[in-house]
Short mmCIF file of C-alpha atoms in Angstrom, two decimals:
data_model
loop_
_atom_site.label_atom_id
_atom_site.label_comp_id
_atom_site.label_asym_id
_atom_site.label_seq_id
_atom_site.Cartn_x
_atom_site.Cartn_y
_atom_site.Cartn_z
CA ASP A 10 91.41 88.33 135.06
CA SER A 11 88.91 85.78 133.84
CA THR A 12 89.58 82.51 132.06
CA ARG A 13 85.98 81.96 131.05
CA ALA A 14 82.99 83.98 129.96
CA PRO A 15 80.78 85.41 132.75
CA ALA A 16 77.83 83.32 133.89
CA ASP A 17 75.45 85.84 132.36
CA SER A 18 77.34 86.03 129.06
CA THR A 19 74.23 85.10 127.10
CA ARG A 20 72.40 88.03 128.62
CA LEU A 21 75.30 90.35 127.80
CA ASN A 22 75.50 89.04 124.23
CA ILE A 23 79.07 87.86 124.84
CA PRO A 24 79.95 84.60 123.06
CA ARG A 25 80.72 81.85 125.58
CA SER A 26 84.08 81.25 123.94
CA THR A 27 85.19 84.84 124.51
CA VAL A 28 87.78 85.40 127.22
CA VAL A 29 87.40 88.77 128.94
CA ARG A 30 90.40 90.06 130.87
CA ILE A 31 90.46 93.36 132.75
CA ASP A 32 93.74 94.49 134.23
CA PHE A 33 92.57 96.13 137.45
CA ASP A 34 96.07 96.63 138.85
CA ARG A 35 96.72 100.39 139.11
CA LEU A 36 93.74 101.05 136.84
CA GLN A 37 93.28 104.50 138.32
CA GLN A 38 96.83 105.41 137.31
CA ARG A 39 96.05 104.84 133.64
CA ILE A 40 93.49 107.64 133.40
CA VAL A 41 94.48 110.30 130.87
CA PRO A 42 92.78 113.72 131.06
CA VAL A 43 91.25 114.97 127.84
CA GLN A 44 92.52 118.47 127.19
CA ASP A 45 92.11 121.05 124.46
CA VAL A 46 88.51 119.95 123.83
CA ALA A 47 85.90 122.70 124.05
CA GLN A 48 83.00 122.18 126.44
CA ARG A 49 80.09 121.44 124.13
CA ASP A 50 77.33 118.90 123.61
CA TYR A 51 79.11 115.64 122.73
CA GLY A 52 77.89 112.07 122.48
CA ASP A 53 78.12 108.74 120.64
CA LEU A 54 81.64 107.89 121.79
CA HIS A 55 83.46 105.06 119.95
CA ALA A 56 87.01 103.77 119.95
CA GLY A 57 88.93 103.75 116.69
CA ALA A 58 92.45 102.55 116.01
CA PRO A 59 94.70 102.27 119.11
CA GLY A 60 94.98 105.68 120.76
CA THR A 61 92.00 107.11 118.85
CA VAL A 62 88.49 108.04 119.96
CA PHE A 63 85.61 109.38 117.85
CA PHE A 64 82.63 111.38 119.11
CA LEU A 65 79.78 113.46 117.70
CA GLU A 66 79.11 117.10 118.50
CA ALA A 67 75.45 118.11 118.25
CA VAL A 68 74.88 121.23 116.17
CA PRO A 69 72.09 123.40 117.62
CA VAL A 70 69.25 124.47 115.36
CA THR A 71 69.44 128.20 114.68
CA GLY A 72 66.75 130.64 113.64
CA THR A 73 63.18 131.09 114.79
CA ALA A 74 61.50 128.72 112.35
CA GLU A 75 60.79 125.17 113.53
CA PRO A 76 62.76 122.56 111.55
CA ALA A 77 60.67 120.29 109.38
CA PRO A 78 60.49 116.65 110.53
CA GLY A 79 63.68 114.84 109.56
CA SER A 80 65.43 118.05 108.53
CA GLN A 81 67.53 118.61 111.66
CA PRO A 82 71.18 119.17 110.76
CA GLY A 83 73.81 116.54 111.36
CA GLY A 84 76.63 116.91 113.84
CA ILE A 85 80.37 117.31 113.63
CA LEU A 86 82.29 114.05 113.92
CA HIS A 87 85.50 114.62 115.89
CA ARG A 88 88.55 112.41 116.21
CA TYR A 89 90.70 112.60 119.34
CA GLN A 90 94.21 111.15 119.18
CA LEU A 91 96.35 110.44 122.21
CA ALA A 92 99.51 111.02 120.18
CA THR A 93 98.68 114.71 119.81
CA ARG A 94 96.31 115.07 122.78
CA LYS A 95 94.01 117.04 120.50
CA ALA A 96 90.62 116.63 118.88
CA ALA A 97 90.00 117.70 115.29
CA PRO A 98 86.90 117.62 113.07
CA PHE A 99 86.86 114.44 111.01
CA ALA A 100 83.56 114.80 109.10
CA THR A 101 80.65 117.25 109.07
CA ASN A 102 76.89 116.79 108.79
CA ALA A 103 77.06 113.32 110.31
CA ALA A 104 73.88 111.87 111.81
CA GLN A 105 75.25 108.40 112.74
CA TYR A 106 78.49 106.52 112.37
CA VAL A 107 80.10 103.19 113.14
CA VAL A 108 83.75 102.13 113.32
CA SER A 109 84.97 98.76 112.08
CA ALA A 110 86.23 96.22 114.63
CA ASP A 111 89.87 96.82 113.66
CA GLY A 112 89.43 100.61 113.83
CA LYS A 113 90.57 101.13 110.25
CA LYS A 114 87.27 101.98 108.54
CA LEU A 115 84.44 104.30 109.44
CA LEU A 116 80.95 104.45 107.93
CA TYR A 117 78.78 107.50 108.52
CA ARG A 118 75.55 108.84 107.10
CA THR A 119 74.06 112.27 106.66
CA PRO A 120 70.65 113.23 108.15
CA GLY A 121 67.23 112.53 106.71
CA ALA A 122 65.40 109.47 105.49
CA GLN A 123 67.44 109.61 102.28
CA GLY A 124 70.76 110.42 103.96
CA ALA A 125 73.90 109.52 102.02
CA LEU A 126 76.47 106.94 103.21
CA PHE A 127 80.23 107.56 103.32
CA LEU A 128 82.89 104.88 103.86
CA VAL A 129 86.29 106.35 104.76
CA ASP A 130 89.59 105.41 106.38
CA ALA A 131 89.40 105.92 110.13
CA ASP A 132 93.15 105.72 110.76
CA LYS A 133 94.29 108.25 108.15
CA ALA A 134 93.87 111.94 107.48
CA ALA A 135 90.36 113.38 107.69
CA PRO A 136 88.54 112.82 104.40
CA ALA A 137 87.73 115.66 102.06
CA ALA A 138 84.12 116.75 101.70
CA GLY A 139 82.20 114.15 99.68
CA GLN A 140 85.04 111.63 99.75
CA GLY A 141 84.07 107.99 100.18
CA ARG A 142 80.43 108.36 99.20
CA VAL A 143 78.77 105.00 98.66
CA THR A 144 77.07 105.33 95.28
CA ALA A 145 76.02 101.71 94.85
CA THR A 146 72.43 100.84 95.60
CA LEU A 147 72.37 98.73 98.74
CA ARG A 148 69.66 96.12 98.72
CA ALA A 149 68.76 93.18 100.91
CA TRP A 150 66.26 90.40 100.43
CA ILE A 151 64.08 90.18 103.55
CA ASP A 152 61.32 87.74 104.31
CA PRO A 153 58.95 89.90 106.41
CA LYS A 154 57.32 86.89 108.05
CA LEU A 155 60.65 85.58 109.31
CA GLU A 156 61.72 89.05 110.44
CA PHE A 157 58.44 89.57 112.30
CA ALA A 158 58.93 86.28 114.13
CA GLN A 159 62.51 87.20 115.06
CA ILE A 160 61.42 90.60 116.41
CA PHE A 161 58.53 89.03 118.34
CA ASN A 162 60.84 86.49 119.98
CA GLU A 163 63.44 89.15 120.78
CA MET A 164 60.81 91.32 122.44
CA TRP A 165 59.69 88.34 124.53
CA ARG A 166 63.28 87.57 125.63
CA ASN A 167 64.00 91.22 126.40
CA GLN A 168 61.02 91.39 128.76
CA ARG A 169 61.94 88.07 130.39
CA ASN A 170 65.56 89.09 130.97
CA ASN A 171 65.16 92.74 131.99
CA PHE A 172 61.81 93.17 133.75
CA TYR A 173 62.41 94.66 137.20
CA VAL A 174 61.01 91.60 139.03
CA PRO A 175 61.33 88.02 137.73
CA THR A 176 57.65 87.33 138.33
CA LEU A 177 56.63 89.87 135.65
CA HIS A 178 53.80 90.95 137.98
CA GLY A 179 52.53 87.37 138.13
CA THR A 180 52.27 86.95 134.36
CA ASP A 181 52.83 83.44 132.94
CA TRP A 182 55.27 84.76 130.36
CA PRO A 183 55.99 81.46 128.56
CA LYS A 184 52.22 81.00 128.24
CA MET A 185 51.88 84.51 126.80
CA LYS A 186 54.43 83.67 124.11
CA GLU A 187 52.42 80.62 123.20
CA VAL A 188 49.07 82.44 123.18
CA TYR A 189 50.11 85.53 121.24
CA GLY A 190 52.54 83.61 119.07
CA GLN A 191 49.59 81.84 117.49
CA LEU A 192 48.66 85.16 115.87
CA LEU A 193 52.07 85.66 114.22
CA PRO A 194 51.08 83.92 110.95
CA HIS A 195 48.27 86.47 110.63
CA VAL A 196 50.55 89.54 111.02
CA MET A 197 50.56 91.26 107.64
CA SER A 198 52.42 94.49 108.39
CA ARG A 199 54.87 96.07 110.84
CA SER A 200 52.03 98.00 112.45
CA ASP A 201 50.21 94.68 112.98
CA LEU A 202 53.30 93.37 114.76
CA ASN A 203 53.46 96.43 117.03
CA TYR A 204 49.80 95.93 117.88
CA LEU A 205 50.43 92.28 118.74
CA MET A 206 53.49 93.01 120.91
CA ASP A 207 51.69 95.90 122.63
CA ASN A 208 48.90 93.57 123.66
CA MET A 209 51.29 90.90 124.88
CA GLY A 210 53.24 93.50 126.86
CA ALA A 211 50.03 94.75 128.43
CA GLU A 212 49.70 91.39 130.21
CA THR A 213 52.40 92.53 132.63
CA ALA A 214 50.26 95.49 133.80
CA ILE A 215 53.05 98.05 134.04
CA GLY A 216 53.33 101.69 133.06
CA HIS A 217 56.42 102.11 130.90
CA SER A 218 55.61 99.34 128.44
CA TYR A 219 55.95 100.95 125.02
CA VAL A 220 56.38 99.44 121.56
CA ARG A 221 57.76 101.97 119.11
CA GLY A 222 58.82 102.45 115.55
CA GLY A 223 59.95 99.85 113.10
CA GLU A 224 60.41 99.80 109.35
CA MET A 225 57.18 101.12 107.90
CA PRO A 226 56.28 102.79 104.59
CA GLU A 227 57.22 106.44 104.52
CA VAL A 228 54.14 108.65 104.43
CA PRO A 229 54.62 112.07 102.82
CA ARG A 230 53.77 114.85 105.25
CA VAL A 231 52.43 118.29 104.57
CA THR A 232 52.44 120.41 107.71
CA ALA A 233 49.62 122.88 108.19
CA GLY A 234 50.55 126.36 109.30
CA LEU A 235 49.12 127.76 112.51
CA LEU A 236 48.71 131.41 113.44
CA GLY A 237 48.64 131.14 117.22
CA ALA A 238 45.16 132.63 117.46
CA ASP A 239 41.57 131.83 118.45
CA PHE A 240 38.74 132.59 116.04
CA THR A 241 35.02 133.21 116.30
CA LEU A 242 32.44 133.30 113.51
CA ASP A 243 30.88 136.71 112.97
CA ASN A 244 28.86 137.88 109.97
CA GLY A 245 29.91 134.79 108.03
CA ARG A 246 33.58 135.65 108.53
CA TYR A 247 36.40 134.49 110.79
CA ARG A 248 37.16 137.04 113.48
CA ILE A 249 40.32 136.94 115.61
CA ALA A 250 39.28 136.59 119.23
CA ARG A 251 42.73 136.19 120.80
CA ILE A 252 46.35 136.40 119.72
CA TYR A 253 48.91 134.34 121.64
CA ASP A 254 51.96 136.53 121.98
CA ALA A 255 54.53 134.35 123.81
CA GLU A 256 54.65 137.03 126.52
CA SER A 257 57.29 138.72 124.33
CA TRP A 258 60.20 137.40 126.41
CA ASN A 259 60.25 133.69 125.57
CA PRO A 260 62.96 133.23 122.93
CA GLU A 261 62.00 129.62 122.22
CA LEU A 262 58.50 130.62 121.07
CA ARG A 263 57.43 132.52 117.96
CA ALA A 264 54.00 134.12 117.75
CA PRO A 265 53.13 134.71 114.06
CA LEU A 266 50.58 137.48 114.65
CA ALA A 267 52.59 139.22 117.39
CA MET A 268 55.88 139.66 115.56
CA PRO A 269 57.22 143.18 115.00
CA GLY A 270 55.67 144.82 111.95
CA VAL A 271 52.63 142.51 111.79
CA ASN A 272 49.65 144.86 111.91
CA VAL A 273 46.97 142.50 113.25
CA ARG A 274 44.89 142.96 116.38
CA PRO A 275 42.19 141.01 118.24
CA GLY A 276 38.84 141.89 116.70
CA ASP A 277 40.19 141.99 113.15
CA TYR A 278 38.56 139.81 110.50
CA LEU A 279 40.62 137.28 108.54
CA LEU A 280 39.21 137.73 105.03
CA ALA A 281 41.65 135.85 102.78
CA ILE A 282 44.80 133.71 102.87
CA ASN A 283 47.28 133.91 100.01
CA GLY A 284 44.65 135.65 97.89
CA VAL A 285 41.93 133.02 98.43
CA GLU A 286 38.88 134.55 100.08
CA LEU A 287 37.75 132.93 103.30
CA ARG A 288 34.11 132.64 104.33
CA ALA A 289 32.27 130.39 106.74
CA PRO A 290 31.66 127.47 106.77
CA ASP A 291 34.94 126.94 104.89
CA ASN A 292 37.73 125.74 107.21
CA VAL A 293 40.43 128.31 107.91
CA TYR A 294 43.02 125.54 108.26
CA ARG A 295 42.31 124.28 104.74
CA LEU A 296 43.83 127.48 103.40
CA LEU A 297 46.74 127.23 105.85
CA ASP A 298 47.66 123.73 104.68
CA GLY A 299 51.35 123.55 103.79
CA THR A 300 52.14 127.08 104.99
CA ALA A 301 54.19 126.19 108.09
CA ASN A 302 57.39 128.26 108.15
CA ARG A 303 56.55 129.75 104.75
CA GLN A 304 55.72 133.38 104.10
CA THR A 305 51.95 133.65 103.94
CA VAL A 306 49.89 136.69 102.99
CA LEU A 307 46.82 137.41 105.10
CA THR A 308 44.08 139.85 104.18
CA VAL A 309 42.62 141.44 107.31
CA ASN A 310 40.25 144.27 108.15
CA ALA A 311 38.56 145.76 111.17
CA ARG A 312 35.26 145.17 109.33
CA PRO A 313 33.88 142.00 107.66
CA THR A 314 34.37 143.43 104.20
CA MET A 315 37.14 143.65 101.62
CA ASP A 316 36.70 147.42 101.37
CA GLY A 317 39.64 149.03 103.12
CA ALA A 318 41.29 145.67 103.88
CA ARG A 319 45.07 145.45 104.29
CA GLN A 320 47.56 142.69 103.60
CA VAL A 321 50.19 141.44 106.03
CA THR A 322 52.88 138.82 105.52
CA VAL A 323 53.38 136.33 108.35
CA LEU A 324 55.31 133.12 108.99
CA PRO A 325 52.92 130.48 110.43
CA VAL A 326 54.29 127.96 112.92
CA ALA A 327 54.02 124.18 112.64
CA ASN A 328 52.90 123.76 116.26
CA GLU A 329 51.29 126.27 118.58
CA GLN A 330 51.12 124.06 121.67
CA GLY A 331 54.00 125.96 123.25
CA LEU A 332 52.24 129.27 122.75
CA ARG A 333 49.00 128.01 124.27
CA THR A 334 50.75 126.30 127.17
CA ARG A 335 52.72 129.45 127.97
CA ALA A 336 49.52 131.48 127.90
CA TRP A 337 47.94 129.01 130.36
CA VAL A 338 50.98 129.17 132.66
CA GLU A 339 51.14 132.96 132.61
CA GLY A 340 47.38 133.18 133.18
CA ASN A 341 47.76 130.92 136.23
CA ARG A 342 50.63 133.02 137.55
CA ARG A 343 48.60 136.20 137.30
CA LEU A 344 45.59 134.52 138.93
CA VAL A 345 47.65 133.27 141.88
CA ASP A 346 49.17 136.71 142.28
CA SER A 347 45.68 138.28 142.26
CA LEU A 348 44.03 135.75 144.60
CA SER A 349 46.87 135.99 147.11
CA ALA A 350 47.25 139.78 146.92
CA GLY A 351 50.82 139.34 145.75
CA LYS A 352 51.87 136.98 148.55
CA LEU A 353 52.29 133.74 146.55
CA ALA A 354 54.44 132.67 143.63
CA TYR A 355 53.20 130.30 140.93
CA VAL A 356 55.69 127.83 139.47
CA TYR A 357 54.79 125.39 136.67
CA ILE A 358 56.93 122.28 136.06
CA PRO A 359 55.95 120.61 132.74
CA ASN A 360 58.28 117.63 133.13
CA THR A 361 61.29 116.44 135.08
CA GLY A 362 63.73 116.71 132.17
CA GLN A 363 65.75 119.71 131.09
CA PRO A 364 62.71 121.81 130.03
CA GLY A 365 61.18 121.23 133.46
CA TYR A 366 64.33 122.32 135.26
CA GLN A 367 64.53 125.42 133.09
CA SER A 368 60.91 126.28 133.84
CA PHE A 369 61.46 125.78 137.57
CA ASN A 370 64.62 127.90 137.64
CA ARG A 371 63.01 130.66 135.59
CA TYR A 372 59.83 130.96 137.63
CA TYR A 373 61.00 130.02 141.13
CA PHE A 374 64.01 132.25 141.49
CA ALA A 375 62.33 135.17 139.75
CA GLN A 376 59.69 135.30 142.51
CA GLN A 377 61.82 135.24 145.64
CA ASP A 378 60.02 138.29 146.93
CA LYS A 379 56.93 136.11 147.53
CA GLN A 380 56.09 134.64 150.92
CA GLY A 381 55.01 131.21 149.65
CA ALA A 382 54.56 129.22 146.46
CA VAL A 383 52.01 127.15 144.56
CA VAL A 384 53.95 124.54 142.57
CA ASP A 385 51.93 123.11 139.68
CA GLU A 386 53.07 119.77 138.26
CA ARG A 387 49.85 118.77 136.52
CA PHE A 388 50.34 117.11 133.12
CA ASN A 389 53.98 116.52 134.08
CA GLY A 390 55.55 114.31 131.41
CA GLY A 391 58.30 112.89 133.61
CA GLY A 392 61.93 112.46 132.71
CA SER A 393 64.24 111.83 135.64
CA ALA A 394 64.25 111.98 139.44
CA ALA A 395 63.71 115.66 140.26
CA ASP A 396 65.52 115.65 143.59
CA TYR A 397 67.17 118.94 142.62
CA ILE A 398 63.78 120.65 142.54
CA VAL A 399 62.55 119.00 145.74
CA ASP A 400 65.79 119.85 147.54
CA LEU A 401 65.31 123.53 146.71
CA LEU A 402 61.62 123.52 147.63
CA GLY A 403 62.52 122.11 151.05
CA ARG A 404 65.43 124.47 151.64
CA ASP A 405 65.47 126.68 154.71
CA PHE A 406 67.83 129.53 155.55
CA ASP A 407 70.32 129.62 158.39
CA GLY A 408 70.73 133.31 159.10
CA TYR A 409 71.49 136.65 157.53
CA PHE A 410 74.25 138.84 156.24
CA ASN A 411 74.01 142.58 156.51
CA ASN A 412 75.65 145.13 154.28
CA PRO A 413 75.77 148.72 155.50
CA VAL A 414 76.67 150.00 152.03
CA GLY A 415 73.80 150.09 149.55
CA GLU A 416 71.66 147.25 150.96
CA ARG A 417 68.23 148.13 152.35
CA TYR A 418 67.61 144.86 154.20
CA PRO A 419 69.81 142.03 155.47
CA TYR A 420 69.82 139.12 153.05
CA THR A 421 69.42 135.48 153.92
CA SER A 422 72.04 132.76 153.83
CA PRO A 423 71.59 130.89 151.56
CA ALA A 424 70.44 133.85 149.54
CA ASN A 425 68.13 132.10 147.08
CA GLY A 426 64.77 130.63 147.98
CA ILE A 427 61.15 131.16 148.95
CA TRP A 428 60.91 130.58 152.68
CA GLY A 429 57.18 130.28 153.27
CA PRO A 430 54.67 127.44 152.72
CA LYS A 431 54.64 125.37 149.53
CA VAL A 432 51.61 123.62 148.05
CA MET A 433 51.89 121.27 145.07
CA ILE A 434 49.06 120.62 142.57
CA ILE A 435 48.89 117.15 141.01
CA ASN A 436 46.55 115.33 138.64
CA GLU A 437 46.06 112.00 136.91
CA MET A 438 47.97 113.19 133.82
CA ALA A 439 51.27 113.52 135.71
CA GLY A 440 53.46 110.44 135.75
CA SER A 441 56.88 108.81 135.83
CA GLY A 442 59.15 111.57 137.15
CA GLY A 443 55.86 113.41 137.67
CA ASP A 444 54.92 110.61 140.10
CA LEU A 445 58.21 110.65 141.97
CA MET A 446 58.36 114.41 142.49
CA PRO A 447 55.11 114.63 144.51
CA TYR A 448 56.11 111.41 146.31
CA MET A 449 59.31 113.09 147.50
CA PHE A 450 57.46 116.34 148.22
CA LYS A 451 55.02 114.42 150.43
CA TYR A 452 57.58 112.11 152.02
CA ARG A 453 59.76 115.03 153.09
CA LYS A 454 56.71 116.87 154.47
CA ILE A 455 57.39 120.01 152.47
CA GLY A 456 53.70 120.75 152.06
CA PRO A 457 50.29 119.35 151.10
CA LEU A 458 49.32 117.91 147.71
CA VAL A 459 46.13 119.23 146.09
CA GLY A 460 44.28 117.69 143.14
CA LYS A 461 43.90 114.10 141.94
CA ARG A 462 46.03 110.97 142.26
CA THR A 463 48.94 110.79 139.80
CA TRP A 464 49.29 108.26 136.96
CA GLY A 465 51.26 105.58 138.83
CA GLY A 466 54.00 104.63 136.40
CA LEU A 467 57.42 104.78 138.00
CA VAL A 468 59.28 101.61 136.99
CA ALA A 469 61.86 103.21 134.73
CA THR A 470 63.98 102.02 131.85
CA THR A 471 67.06 102.94 129.86
CA ASP A 472 69.34 101.73 127.05
CA THR A 473 66.56 99.85 125.25
CA PRO A 474 68.20 97.78 122.50
CA PRO A 475 66.75 98.37 119.02
CA PHE A 476 65.27 95.65 116.87
CA VAL A 477 66.83 94.72 113.56
CA ASP A 478 64.66 97.28 111.74
CA GLY A 479 65.18 100.12 114.22
CA GLY A 480 62.02 99.66 116.29
CA SER A 481 62.02 98.99 120.01
CA ALA A 482 60.00 97.56 122.89
CA ILE A 483 60.73 98.82 126.40
CA ALA A 484 61.33 96.43 129.28
CA PRO A 485 60.82 98.45 132.50
CA ARG A 486 63.67 97.44 134.78
CA PHE A 487 64.20 100.06 137.52
CA GLY A 488 61.57 99.53 140.20
CA PHE A 489 61.14 102.01 143.06
CA PHE A 490 60.55 101.04 146.69
CA GLY A 491 60.40 103.14 149.82
CA ARG A 492 62.54 103.15 152.92
CA ASN A 493 59.95 100.89 154.52
CA GLY A 494 61.06 98.11 152.19
CA LYS A 495 57.85 98.07 150.13
CA TRP A 496 57.35 98.72 146.43
CA ALA A 497 55.82 102.13 145.89
CA VAL A 498 54.00 104.28 143.33
CA GLU A 499 53.83 101.81 140.40
CA ASN A 500 50.17 101.05 139.63
CA GLU A 501 49.25 103.16 142.67
CA GLY A 502 50.24 106.75 141.97
CA VAL A 503 50.57 109.42 144.63
CA SER A 504 47.36 110.47 146.36
CA PRO A 505 46.58 114.10 147.22
CA ASP A 506 46.14 115.33 150.77
CA ILE A 507 43.25 117.48 149.53
CA ASP A 508 41.21 115.80 146.81
CA VAL A 509 39.86 118.29 144.26
CA GLU A 510 38.28 117.47 140.88
CA ASN A 511 38.21 119.96 138.04
CA TRP A 512 34.65 119.35 136.86
CA PRO A 513 33.83 120.34 133.27
CA LYS A 514 31.13 122.77 134.37
CA ASP A 515 33.63 124.66 136.52
CA VAL A 516 36.27 124.70 133.81
CA ALA A 517 33.70 125.89 131.26
CA ALA A 518 32.81 128.68 133.66
CA GLY A 519 36.45 129.78 133.75
CA HIS A 520 37.43 128.23 137.09
CA ASP A 521 40.40 126.04 137.94
CA MET A 522 39.19 124.60 141.24
CA GLN A 523 42.46 122.78 141.93
CA LEU A 524 44.47 125.96 141.52
CA GLU A 525 42.04 128.03 143.56
CA ARG A 526 42.00 125.44 146.37
CA ALA A 527 45.81 125.33 146.40
CA VAL A 528 45.92 129.11 146.82
CA GLN A 529 43.44 128.90 149.71
CA GLU A 530 45.55 126.25 151.44
CA ALA A 531 48.80 128.17 150.96
CA LEU A 532 47.22 131.33 152.40
CA ARG A 533 45.88 129.34 155.36
CA LEU A 534 49.34 127.93 156.06
CA LEU A 535 50.83 131.38 155.69
CA GLN A 536 48.39 132.75 158.25
CA THR A 537 48.97 129.96 160.79
CA ASN A 538 52.74 129.98 160.33
CA PRO A 539 53.82 133.34 158.92
CA VAL A 540 57.27 133.76 157.47
CA ARG A 541 59.56 135.53 159.91
CA ARG A 542 62.24 137.41 158.04
CA ASP A 543 64.21 140.07 159.86
CA ARG A 544 64.30 143.45 158.20
CA THR A 545 66.77 144.99 160.63
CA GLU A 546 70.10 143.83 161.96
CA PRO A 547 70.82 143.45 165.69
CA PRO A 548 72.68 146.12 167.64
CA PRO A 549 76.45 146.10 167.20
CA ALA A 550 78.06 143.45 169.39
CA GLU A 551 80.71 144.43 171.93
CA TRP A 552 82.94 141.43 171.24
CA GLY A 553 85.61 142.45 173.71
CA LYS A 554 83.26 142.46 176.75
CA ARG A 555 81.27 139.22 176.50
CA ARG A 556 81.15 135.83 174.87
CA VAL A 557 78.20 134.98 172.61
CA PRO A 558 77.20 131.28 172.60
CA PHE A 559 77.10 129.65 169.17
CA GLY A 560 73.79 130.17 167.38
CA GLN A 561 72.67 133.22 169.33
#
């Protein structure tokens, strides 16, 4: 119980007159299990009327075409009631919602910049489709200058209250408010304000200091279509030099020129797009403007002439970065396999979020027949602490199990892993979780680091409160320090054990010196400390005649 507001009530946005009481007595006995709710992707949990809870279910995007910006579908809004111990859909196509303080009203909106608003009863039966739509035009008079000043001051307070050390890296924060505040009268747009706050935030010299979003004029977008191909100029025509094919087994990628039924090959000439003839120096992407995810007719031929040309219908993608990245990863995997004569695995980890874990699981466990591994975390975009990955990289096995029926060799326990040397490649474009992963890899002495020092931005953040217009400014508040009691990584990065630069002349010549050096080091470690894995089981033990000490 508490008879007064907490000492930090201002920081928690709790009015000082509010009395907060928590009945801790037998709190654990008042936990009610939620049953009859399918295991799906839920979020945005809010309490409604007594005994009622609302939550949103994310609806996955289906199909192979990338959704246009702002066109992602809304979720299903569910209502769970303790009286029935069941959850039931309350509204569909909901992007956001809020429940009134008394739990009797609920306001939700549909997706998109022009999403509709619906105001319905939260404590009654689920509304019918379209019920409660707010048809009135909602307007508010806003003085931009006053709003800019409020946002500026809120950003300043947020940094003061939440920065991971009170010294703000030695910055005179009150002085910064005074200095940069003098420019507020000259801020003429929301982008000006972001620029001003970005510069003030830079005074703290920290990595995760981002100013984002805000209410700005909507700019119409027309997305160019991309074919997932490289072109060369030949005889005044565009010739297809390479087609990125997604390796055929990546379901999350779509390669327009490698889909079934598309009769296009490297070496073909692209002569026209949607009936408009294409010749150099005209830009091929001018004719692909606005074709993303729309059927587009290409005229192609094995010769640079319209005679004998054929037409094919394709569906260009809005972004081909995934195709090109996958081609780079698969090219690296094949190179490592070739340079090591099949001894080493290559595993790329693009970030330390869910896509990074998926990439690690896919590539690491599929190559357990290898004797060692080159783990590439260059350009790692971060995410979270990847201790799961580092734990598995450092795993050793304890023994074997044999199986006289059907098994050729004894298998290890644990069964999954690569038991030889590991080498990790790093560079200056890996940061945040991409800083911490090589730090852990190095600290636990799993193997050497090859490449260049990482970015050096590890002070993390979460639950950044939005500004009044939906923008935000991050206050980094989770600092990392080592077991030696000293701050680590931030503004330092993680240094390699073997420093290797990828010079432009080498890259232009087709070499990845960091990758090649990592392979050399892994092979050296494999030679000096070869993996010993038994291929035969010991002779049958005569358990009745002798005792075998533990571990032998």
